[in-house]
mmCIF file of C-alpha atoms in Angstrom:
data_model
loop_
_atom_site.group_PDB
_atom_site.id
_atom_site.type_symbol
_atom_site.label_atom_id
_atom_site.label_comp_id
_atom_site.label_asym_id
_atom_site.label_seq_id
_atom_site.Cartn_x
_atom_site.Cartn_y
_atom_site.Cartn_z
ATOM 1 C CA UNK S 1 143.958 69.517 166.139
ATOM 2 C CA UNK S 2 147.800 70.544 165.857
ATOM 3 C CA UNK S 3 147.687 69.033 162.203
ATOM 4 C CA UNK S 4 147.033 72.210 160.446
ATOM 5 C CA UNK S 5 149.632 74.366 161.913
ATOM 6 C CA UNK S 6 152.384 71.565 162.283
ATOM 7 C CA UNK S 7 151.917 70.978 158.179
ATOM 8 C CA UNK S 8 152.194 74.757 157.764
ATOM 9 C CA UNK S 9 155.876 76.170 156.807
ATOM 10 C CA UNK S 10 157.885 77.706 158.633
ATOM 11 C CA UNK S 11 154.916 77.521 161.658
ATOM 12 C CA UNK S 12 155.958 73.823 163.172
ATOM 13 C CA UNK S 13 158.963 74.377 164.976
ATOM 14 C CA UNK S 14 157.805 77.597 166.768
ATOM 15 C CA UNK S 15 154.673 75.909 167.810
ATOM 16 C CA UNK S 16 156.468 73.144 169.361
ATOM 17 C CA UNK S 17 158.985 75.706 170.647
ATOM 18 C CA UNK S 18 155.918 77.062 172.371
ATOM 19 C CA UNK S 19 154.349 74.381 173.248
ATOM 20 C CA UNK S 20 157.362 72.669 175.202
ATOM 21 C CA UNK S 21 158.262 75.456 177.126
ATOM 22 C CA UNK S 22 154.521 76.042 178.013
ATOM 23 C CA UNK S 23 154.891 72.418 179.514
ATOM 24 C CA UNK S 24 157.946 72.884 181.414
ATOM 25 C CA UNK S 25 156.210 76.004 183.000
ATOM 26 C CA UNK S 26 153.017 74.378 183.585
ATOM 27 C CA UNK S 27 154.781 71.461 185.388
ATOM 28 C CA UNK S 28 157.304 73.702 187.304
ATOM 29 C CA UNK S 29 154.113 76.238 188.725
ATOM 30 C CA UNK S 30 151.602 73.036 189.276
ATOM 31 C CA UNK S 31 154.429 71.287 191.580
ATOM 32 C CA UNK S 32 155.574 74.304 193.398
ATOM 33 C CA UNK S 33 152.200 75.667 194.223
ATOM 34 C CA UNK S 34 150.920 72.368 195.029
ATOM 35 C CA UNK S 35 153.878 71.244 197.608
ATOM 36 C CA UNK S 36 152.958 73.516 200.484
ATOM 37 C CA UNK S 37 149.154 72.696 200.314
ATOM 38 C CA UNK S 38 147.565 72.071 203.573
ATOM 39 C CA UNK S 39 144.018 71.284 201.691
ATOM 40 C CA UNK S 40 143.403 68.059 200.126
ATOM 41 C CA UNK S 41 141.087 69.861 197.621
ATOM 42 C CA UNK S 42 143.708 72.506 196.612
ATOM 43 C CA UNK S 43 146.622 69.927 196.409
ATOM 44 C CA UNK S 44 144.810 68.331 193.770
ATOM 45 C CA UNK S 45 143.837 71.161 191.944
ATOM 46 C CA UNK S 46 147.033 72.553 191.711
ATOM 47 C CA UNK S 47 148.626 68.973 190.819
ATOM 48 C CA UNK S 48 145.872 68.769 188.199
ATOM 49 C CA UNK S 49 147.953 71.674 186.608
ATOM 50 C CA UNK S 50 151.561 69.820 187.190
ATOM 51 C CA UNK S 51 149.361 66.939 184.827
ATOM 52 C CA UNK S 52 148.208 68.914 181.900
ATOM 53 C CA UNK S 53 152.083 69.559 182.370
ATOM 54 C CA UNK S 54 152.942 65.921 181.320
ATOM 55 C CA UNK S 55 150.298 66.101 178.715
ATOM 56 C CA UNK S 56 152.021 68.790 176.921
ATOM 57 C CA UNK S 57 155.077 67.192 177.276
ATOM 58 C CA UNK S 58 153.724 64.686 174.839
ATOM 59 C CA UNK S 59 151.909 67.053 172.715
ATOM 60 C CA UNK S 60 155.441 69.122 172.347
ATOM 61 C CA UNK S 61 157.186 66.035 171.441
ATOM 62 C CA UNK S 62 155.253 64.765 168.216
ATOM 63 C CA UNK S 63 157.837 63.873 165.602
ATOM 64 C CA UNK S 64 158.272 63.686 162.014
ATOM 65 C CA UNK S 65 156.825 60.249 161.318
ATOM 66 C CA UNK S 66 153.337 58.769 161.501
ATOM 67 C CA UNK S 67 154.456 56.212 163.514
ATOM 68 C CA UNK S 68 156.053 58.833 166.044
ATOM 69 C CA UNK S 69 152.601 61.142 165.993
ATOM 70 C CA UNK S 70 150.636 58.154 166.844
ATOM 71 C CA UNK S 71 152.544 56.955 169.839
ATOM 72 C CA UNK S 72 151.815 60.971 171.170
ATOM 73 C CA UNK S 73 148.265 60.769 170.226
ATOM 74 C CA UNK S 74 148.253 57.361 172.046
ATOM 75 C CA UNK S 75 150.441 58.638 175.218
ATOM 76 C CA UNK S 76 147.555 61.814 175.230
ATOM 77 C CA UNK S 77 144.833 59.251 175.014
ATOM 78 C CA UNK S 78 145.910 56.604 177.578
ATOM 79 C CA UNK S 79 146.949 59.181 179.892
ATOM 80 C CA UNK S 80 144.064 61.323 179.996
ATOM 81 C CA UNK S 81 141.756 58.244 180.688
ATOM 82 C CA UNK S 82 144.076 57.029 183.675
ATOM 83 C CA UNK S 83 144.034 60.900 185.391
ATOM 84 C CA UNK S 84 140.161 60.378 184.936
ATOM 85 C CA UNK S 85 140.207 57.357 186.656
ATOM 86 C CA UNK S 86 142.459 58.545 189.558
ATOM 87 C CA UNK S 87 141.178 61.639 189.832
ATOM 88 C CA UNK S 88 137.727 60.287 190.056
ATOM 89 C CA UNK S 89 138.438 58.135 192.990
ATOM 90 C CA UNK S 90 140.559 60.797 194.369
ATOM 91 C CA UNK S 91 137.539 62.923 194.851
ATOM 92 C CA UNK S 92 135.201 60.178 196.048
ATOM 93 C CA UNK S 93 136.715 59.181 199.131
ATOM 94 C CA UNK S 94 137.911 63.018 199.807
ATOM 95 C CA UNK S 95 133.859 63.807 199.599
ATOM 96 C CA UNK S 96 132.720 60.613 202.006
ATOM 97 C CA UNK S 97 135.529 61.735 204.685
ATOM 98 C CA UNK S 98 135.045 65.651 204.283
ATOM 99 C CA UNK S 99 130.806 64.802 205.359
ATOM 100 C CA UNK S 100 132.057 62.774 207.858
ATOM 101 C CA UNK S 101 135.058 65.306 209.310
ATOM 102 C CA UNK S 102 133.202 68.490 207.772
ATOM 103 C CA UNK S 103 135.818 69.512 206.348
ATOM 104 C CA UNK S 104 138.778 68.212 203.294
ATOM 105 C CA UNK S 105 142.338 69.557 204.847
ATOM 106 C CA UNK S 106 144.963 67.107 205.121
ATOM 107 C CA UNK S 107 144.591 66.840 208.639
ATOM 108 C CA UNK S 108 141.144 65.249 208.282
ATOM 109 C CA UNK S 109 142.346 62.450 207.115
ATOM 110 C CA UNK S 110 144.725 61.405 209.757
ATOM 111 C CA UNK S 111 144.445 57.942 211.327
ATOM 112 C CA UNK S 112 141.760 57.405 207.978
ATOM 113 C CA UNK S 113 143.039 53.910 208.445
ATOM 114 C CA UNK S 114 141.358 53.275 211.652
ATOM 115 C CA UNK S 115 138.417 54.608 210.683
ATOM 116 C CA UNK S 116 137.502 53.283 207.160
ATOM 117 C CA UNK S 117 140.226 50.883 206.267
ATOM 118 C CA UNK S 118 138.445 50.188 202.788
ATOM 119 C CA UNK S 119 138.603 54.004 202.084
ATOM 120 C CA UNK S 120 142.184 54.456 203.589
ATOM 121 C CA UNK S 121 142.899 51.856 200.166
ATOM 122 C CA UNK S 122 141.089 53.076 198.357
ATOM 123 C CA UNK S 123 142.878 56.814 198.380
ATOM 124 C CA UNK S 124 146.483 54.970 198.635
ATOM 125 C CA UNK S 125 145.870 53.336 195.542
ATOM 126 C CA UNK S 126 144.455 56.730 194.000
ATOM 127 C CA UNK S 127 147.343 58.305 195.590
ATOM 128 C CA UNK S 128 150.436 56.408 194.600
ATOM 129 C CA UNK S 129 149.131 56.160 190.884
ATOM 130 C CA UNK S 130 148.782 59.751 190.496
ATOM 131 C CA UNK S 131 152.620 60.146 191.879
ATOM 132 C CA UNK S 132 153.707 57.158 188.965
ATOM 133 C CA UNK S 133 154.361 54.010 191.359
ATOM 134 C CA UNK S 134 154.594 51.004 188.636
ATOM 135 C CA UNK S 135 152.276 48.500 188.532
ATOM 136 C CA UNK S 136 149.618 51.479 188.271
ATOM 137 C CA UNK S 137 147.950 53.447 185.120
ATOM 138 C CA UNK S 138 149.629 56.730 186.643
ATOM 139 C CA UNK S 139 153.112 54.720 186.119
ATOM 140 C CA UNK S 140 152.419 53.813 182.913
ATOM 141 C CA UNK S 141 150.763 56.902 181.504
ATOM 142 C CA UNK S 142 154.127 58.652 182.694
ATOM 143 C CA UNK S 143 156.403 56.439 180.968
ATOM 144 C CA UNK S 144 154.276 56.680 177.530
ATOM 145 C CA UNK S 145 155.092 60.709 178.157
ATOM 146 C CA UNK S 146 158.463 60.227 178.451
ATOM 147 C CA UNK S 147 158.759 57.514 175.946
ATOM 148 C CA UNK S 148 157.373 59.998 173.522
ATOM 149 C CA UNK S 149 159.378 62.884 174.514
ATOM 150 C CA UNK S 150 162.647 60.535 174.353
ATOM 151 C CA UNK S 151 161.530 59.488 170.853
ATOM 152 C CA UNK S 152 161.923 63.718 169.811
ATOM 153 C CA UNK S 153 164.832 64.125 171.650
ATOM 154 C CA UNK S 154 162.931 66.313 174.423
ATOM 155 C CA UNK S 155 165.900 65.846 176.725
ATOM 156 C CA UNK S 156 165.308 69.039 178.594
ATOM 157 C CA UNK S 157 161.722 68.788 178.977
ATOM 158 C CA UNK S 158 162.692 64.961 180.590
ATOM 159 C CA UNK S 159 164.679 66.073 182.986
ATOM 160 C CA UNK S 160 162.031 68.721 184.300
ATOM 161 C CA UNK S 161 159.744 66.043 184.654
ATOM 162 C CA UNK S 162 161.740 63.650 186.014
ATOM 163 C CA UNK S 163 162.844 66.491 188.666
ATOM 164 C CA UNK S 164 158.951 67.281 188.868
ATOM 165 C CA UNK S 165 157.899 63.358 189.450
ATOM 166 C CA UNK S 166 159.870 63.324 192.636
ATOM 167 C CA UNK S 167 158.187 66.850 194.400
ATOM 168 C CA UNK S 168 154.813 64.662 193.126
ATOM 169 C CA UNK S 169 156.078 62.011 195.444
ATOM 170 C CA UNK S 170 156.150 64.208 198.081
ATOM 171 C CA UNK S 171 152.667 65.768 198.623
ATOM 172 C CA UNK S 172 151.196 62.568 197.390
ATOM 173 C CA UNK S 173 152.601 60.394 200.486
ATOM 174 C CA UNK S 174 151.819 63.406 202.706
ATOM 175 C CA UNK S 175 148.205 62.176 202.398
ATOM 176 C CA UNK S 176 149.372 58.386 202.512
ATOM 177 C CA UNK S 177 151.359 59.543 206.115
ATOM 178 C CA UNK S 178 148.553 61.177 207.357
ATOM 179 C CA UNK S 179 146.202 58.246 206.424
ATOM 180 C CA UNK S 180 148.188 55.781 208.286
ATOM 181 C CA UNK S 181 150.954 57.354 210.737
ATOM 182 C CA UNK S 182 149.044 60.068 212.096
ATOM 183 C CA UNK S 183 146.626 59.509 214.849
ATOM 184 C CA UNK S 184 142.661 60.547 214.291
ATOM 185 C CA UNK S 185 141.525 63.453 215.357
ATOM 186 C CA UNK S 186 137.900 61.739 215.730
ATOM 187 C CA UNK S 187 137.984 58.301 215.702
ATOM 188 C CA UNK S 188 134.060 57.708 214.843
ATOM 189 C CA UNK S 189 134.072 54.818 212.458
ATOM 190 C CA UNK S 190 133.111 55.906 208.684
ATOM 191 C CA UNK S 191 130.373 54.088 207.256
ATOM 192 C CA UNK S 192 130.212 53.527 203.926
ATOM 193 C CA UNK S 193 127.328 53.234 201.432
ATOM 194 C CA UNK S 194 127.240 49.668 199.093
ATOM 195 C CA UNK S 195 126.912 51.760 195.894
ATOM 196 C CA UNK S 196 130.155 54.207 197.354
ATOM 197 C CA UNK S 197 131.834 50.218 198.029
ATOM 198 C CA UNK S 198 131.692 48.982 194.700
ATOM 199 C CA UNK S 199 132.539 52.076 193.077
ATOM 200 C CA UNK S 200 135.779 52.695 195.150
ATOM 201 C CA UNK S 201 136.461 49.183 194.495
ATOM 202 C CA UNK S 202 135.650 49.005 190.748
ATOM 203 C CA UNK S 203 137.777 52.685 190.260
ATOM 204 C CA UNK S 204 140.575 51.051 191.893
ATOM 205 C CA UNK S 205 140.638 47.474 190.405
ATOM 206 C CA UNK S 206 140.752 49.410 187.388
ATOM 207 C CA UNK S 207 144.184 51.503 188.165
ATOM 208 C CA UNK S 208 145.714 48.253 188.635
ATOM 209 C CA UNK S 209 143.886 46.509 185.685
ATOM 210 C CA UNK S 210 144.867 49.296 183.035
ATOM 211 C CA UNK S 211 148.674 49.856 184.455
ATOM 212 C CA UNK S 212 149.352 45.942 184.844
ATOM 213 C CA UNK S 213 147.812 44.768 181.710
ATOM 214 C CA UNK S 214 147.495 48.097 179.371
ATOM 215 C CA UNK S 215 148.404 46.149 176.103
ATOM 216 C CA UNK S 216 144.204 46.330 174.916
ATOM 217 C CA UNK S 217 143.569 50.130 175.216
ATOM 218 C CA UNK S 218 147.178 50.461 173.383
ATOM 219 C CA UNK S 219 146.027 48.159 170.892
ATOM 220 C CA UNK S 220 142.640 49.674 170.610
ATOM 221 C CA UNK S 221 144.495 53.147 170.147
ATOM 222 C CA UNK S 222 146.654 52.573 168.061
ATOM 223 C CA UNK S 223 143.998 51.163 165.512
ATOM 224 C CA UNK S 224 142.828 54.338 164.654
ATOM 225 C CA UNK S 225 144.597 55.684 161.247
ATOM 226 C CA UNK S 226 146.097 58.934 161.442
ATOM 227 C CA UNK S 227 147.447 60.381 158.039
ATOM 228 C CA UNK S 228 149.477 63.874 158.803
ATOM 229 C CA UNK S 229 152.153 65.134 157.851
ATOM 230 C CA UNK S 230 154.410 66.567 160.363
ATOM 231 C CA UNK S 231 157.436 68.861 160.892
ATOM 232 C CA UNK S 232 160.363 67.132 162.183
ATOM 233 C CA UNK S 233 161.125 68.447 165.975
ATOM 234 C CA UNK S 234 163.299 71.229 166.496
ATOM 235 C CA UNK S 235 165.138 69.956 168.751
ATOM 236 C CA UNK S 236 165.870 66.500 166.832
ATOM 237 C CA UNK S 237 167.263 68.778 164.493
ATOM 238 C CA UNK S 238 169.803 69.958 166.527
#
């Protein structure tokens, strides 16, 4: 989509002048507003914003070769099919424990572990991939950002995110504490569908499948031709 205006004189470095400091703002407001969240439901809304965040990040750092455009388009790409996953199984287990504990704030999912140990997982694993812990998609979809970003010399919009990466840490374990350190409110034992099983299951095999092994979606990516020509970064040029 950027093609176009990126090709156009004089237009590429303003865009991407825009564009990055769009991103830092979107990843500065989506952290801050999500930290002192209370509600499961808003904390991931307002992270969803810190996200689209890192996805600018790599959309503001395409640079002037093919090679470097393609390894943004693939960084976009893999990292918008990763947030799907999370997100996905993110919102599962918050809508199985809100029917049971009518209601999706933080604290109704203390002691989740004693209640539903297979959903207690299941929302770690969605959990620590969407704050980057390696060995998950969310890891790796982070370091294609970055790897892009460092390829442009994006240095300042690195260090936001690195800065931002660590207040993600925070109000993502805030659910994993509550999960297992706090004690349960109501301690009626969650059932849990077969189709709601295998679904958790499958979502979450998959965050480990796709950040452990992530070398076919790459390849499969990267095997689409792209033919642009684009303006060398601004900040390269400095």
């Amino acid at each position: 989509m950027l093609q176009p205006f990126l090709a156009a004189p004089g237009a590429g470095e303003k865009i991407l002048m825009v564009l990055a400091v769009i991103a830092g703002a979107t990843l500065i407001y989506g952290n801050l507003a999500a930290l002192p969240q209370d509600n499961f439901k808003r904390l991931l809304a307002y992270s969803s914003i810190a996200h689209a965040g890192y996805l600018l990040i790599a959309v503001a750092s395409v640079s002037g070769s093919p090679e470097g455009f393609g390894s943004s388009r693939v960084a976009v790409a893999y990292y918008l099919a990763g947030y799907l996953l999370m997100t996905l199984l993110s919102f599962l287990v918050m809508i199985v424990v809100a029917n049971h504990s009518r209601g999706d704030d933080i604290a109704h999912f203390n002691g989740l572990a004693k209640r539903s140990p297979f959903l207690a997982f299941g929302l770690l694993v969605a959990m620590l991939s969407l704050a980057g812990v390696p060995f998950t998609v969310g890891f790796f979809g982070k370091f294609l950002v970055f790897a892009t970003a460092v390829q442009a010399h994006n240095y300042g919009l690195i260090g936001i995110g690195i800065v931002t990466v660590g207040a993600g840490f925070y109000y993502y374990l805030r659910v994993v504490a509550a999960m297992y350190w706090q004690e349960p409110g109501d301690e009626t034992v969650i059932k849990v569908a077969p189709l709601t099983k295998f679904t958790v299951g499958i979502l979450a095999l998959f965050i480990f499948i796709f950040g452990i092994f992530p070398q076919p979606i790459l390849k499969s990516l990267k095997g689409v031709p792209i033919e642009t020509r684009v303006v060398t970064h601004p900040v390269a040029q400095k």
